[in-house]
Short mmCIF file of C-alpha atoms in Angstrom, two decimals:
data_model
loop_
_atom_site.label_atom_id
_atom_site.label_comp_id
_atom_site.label_asym_id
_atom_site.label_seq_id
_atom_site.Cartn_x
_atom_site.Cartn_y
_atom_site.Cartn_z
CA GLN A 1 115.32 85.41 96.49
CA VAL A 2 113.76 88.28 97.23
CA GLN A 3 112.87 89.62 101.15
CA LEU A 4 108.77 90.32 101.12
CA VAL A 5 107.05 91.40 104.14
CA GLU A 6 103.15 91.21 104.51
CA SER A 7 101.46 93.35 106.70
CA GLY A 8 97.70 94.33 107.26
CA GLY A 9 95.89 91.16 108.31
CA GLY A 10 93.57 91.23 111.28
CA LEU A 11 90.28 90.40 112.64
CA VAL A 12 87.27 91.86 110.82
CA GLN A 13 83.61 91.19 111.11
CA ALA A 14 81.87 89.89 107.61
CA GLY A 15 81.23 92.64 105.22
CA GLY A 16 83.91 94.69 106.49
CA SER A 17 87.28 95.40 104.79
CA LEU A 18 91.18 95.16 104.73
CA ARG A 19 94.13 96.25 103.23
CA LEU A 20 97.10 94.20 102.77
CA THR A 21 100.81 95.36 102.30
CA CYS A 22 103.54 93.78 100.53
CA VAL A 23 106.62 95.23 100.94
CA SER A 24 110.11 94.52 99.64
CA PRO A 25 113.41 96.15 100.20
CA GLY A 26 115.02 95.34 96.89
CA ARG A 27 115.07 96.32 93.23
CA VAL A 28 113.63 93.01 92.07
CA PHE A 29 110.46 93.69 93.15
CA ARG A 30 110.16 96.20 90.84
CA SER A 31 110.26 94.25 87.48
CA SER A 32 108.25 91.02 88.82
CA THR A 33 104.91 90.12 88.99
CA ILE A 34 103.46 90.24 92.48
CA GLY A 35 101.17 87.51 93.13
CA TRP A 36 98.60 87.50 96.55
CA PHE A 37 97.78 83.83 97.74
CA ARG A 38 95.84 82.35 100.47
CA GLN A 39 95.48 79.19 102.49
CA ALA A 40 93.11 78.05 104.56
CA SER A 41 93.13 75.82 107.71
CA GLY A 42 93.76 72.19 106.08
CA LYS A 43 93.34 73.28 102.31
CA GLU A 44 96.15 73.94 99.74
CA ARG A 45 97.86 77.39 98.66
CA ALA A 46 95.48 79.23 96.13
CA ILE A 47 95.77 82.32 94.23
CA VAL A 48 94.10 85.43 94.73
CA ALA A 49 95.07 87.97 92.68
CA ALA A 50 98.46 88.93 90.88
CA ILE A 51 99.65 92.51 89.29
CA SER A 52 102.21 92.52 86.48
CA TRP A 53 105.38 94.23 87.04
CA SER A 54 104.00 97.56 85.10
CA GLY A 55 100.32 97.13 87.13
CA SER A 56 98.92 96.93 83.55
CA SER A 57 97.82 93.46 83.64
CA THR A 58 96.02 91.83 86.95
CA ASP A 59 94.51 88.70 87.44
CA TYR A 60 91.61 87.56 89.76
CA ALA A 61 90.38 84.41 91.52
CA ASP A 62 86.68 84.18 90.98
CA SER A 63 86.13 84.13 94.74
CA ALA A 64 88.17 87.94 94.70
CA LYS A 65 86.22 89.24 91.68
CA GLY A 66 84.51 92.39 92.33
CA ARG A 67 85.52 92.31 95.83
CA PHE A 68 89.38 92.65 96.06
CA THR A 69 91.20 94.92 94.31
CA VAL A 70 95.21 94.52 93.82
CA SER A 71 97.76 97.23 93.03
CA ARG A 72 101.07 98.43 93.23
CA VAL A 73 103.16 101.79 93.70
CA ASN A 74 107.11 100.37 92.53
CA ALA A 75 108.20 103.46 93.60
CA LYS A 76 107.72 102.69 97.15
CA ASN A 77 108.39 98.99 96.34
CA ARG A 78 104.81 98.02 97.65
CA ALA A 79 102.02 96.50 96.52
CA TYR A 80 98.35 96.14 97.86
CA LEU A 81 95.52 93.94 98.32
CA GLN A 82 92.38 96.08 99.01
CA MET A 83 89.68 93.29 100.59
CA ASN A 84 85.98 94.43 100.81
CA SER A 85 82.99 92.82 101.32
CA LEU A 86 85.18 90.34 103.36
CA LYS A 87 83.43 86.78 104.08
CA VAL A 88 83.51 84.08 106.55
CA GLY A 89 85.27 82.25 103.80
CA ASP A 90 87.95 84.48 103.32
CA THR A 91 89.39 83.81 106.64
CA ALA A 92 93.02 82.18 105.55
CA VAL A 93 96.92 83.38 105.81
CA TYR A 94 97.61 85.68 103.07
CA TYR A 95 100.72 85.84 101.39
CA CYS A 96 102.89 87.71 98.55
CA ALA A 97 105.35 86.43 96.09
CA THR A 98 106.70 87.08 93.20
CA SER A 99 107.21 85.58 89.53
CA GLN A 100 108.77 86.52 86.21
CA ARG A 101 105.31 85.70 84.46
CA LEU A 102 101.67 86.20 85.33
CA LEU A 103 100.45 83.22 86.42
CA ARG A 104 98.10 81.22 89.09
CA VAL A 105 100.55 78.73 89.91
CA PRO A 106 102.22 79.00 93.40
CA GLY A 107 105.29 76.63 91.99
CA GLU A 108 106.04 79.28 89.55
CA TYR A 109 106.70 82.02 92.49
CA ASP A 110 109.83 82.01 93.64
CA SER A 111 110.33 84.39 96.59
CA TRP A 112 107.31 84.48 99.47
CA GLY A 113 106.84 86.70 102.43
CA GLN A 114 106.15 84.59 106.14
CA GLY A 115 102.15 85.69 105.43
CA THR A 116 99.44 87.55 107.56
CA GLN A 117 96.45 86.25 109.26
CA VAL A 118 93.02 87.50 108.18
CA THR A 119 90.11 86.43 110.17
CA VAL A 120 86.74 87.02 109.42
CA SER A 121 83.86 86.78 111.93
CA SER A 122 80.48 86.34 111.33
#
């Protein structure tokens, strides 16, 4: 298990931006794919974006393409999700998680953070 901590969530107006950060103290973080997921009230947890351990490969949900950017700085054991042009529909709890492969299925991720709430108002 890898300890992960998300931060950066909050309340923002539609059209605004937020940057989420995922931090882990362990070395495993640097060799893991990092996935960002979100779970809105009453809905299943779904992929937002993922980045390979080296940062050379990324994957985005259709809803995130063109608005969100995933990145990482392994030297700092941090991953980021920059979210621009936020919409009310982006309101959810956002989680980061680790996996050995660049996948979209939550069940393929083995360690999870506690989540950070993002609320977008109209």
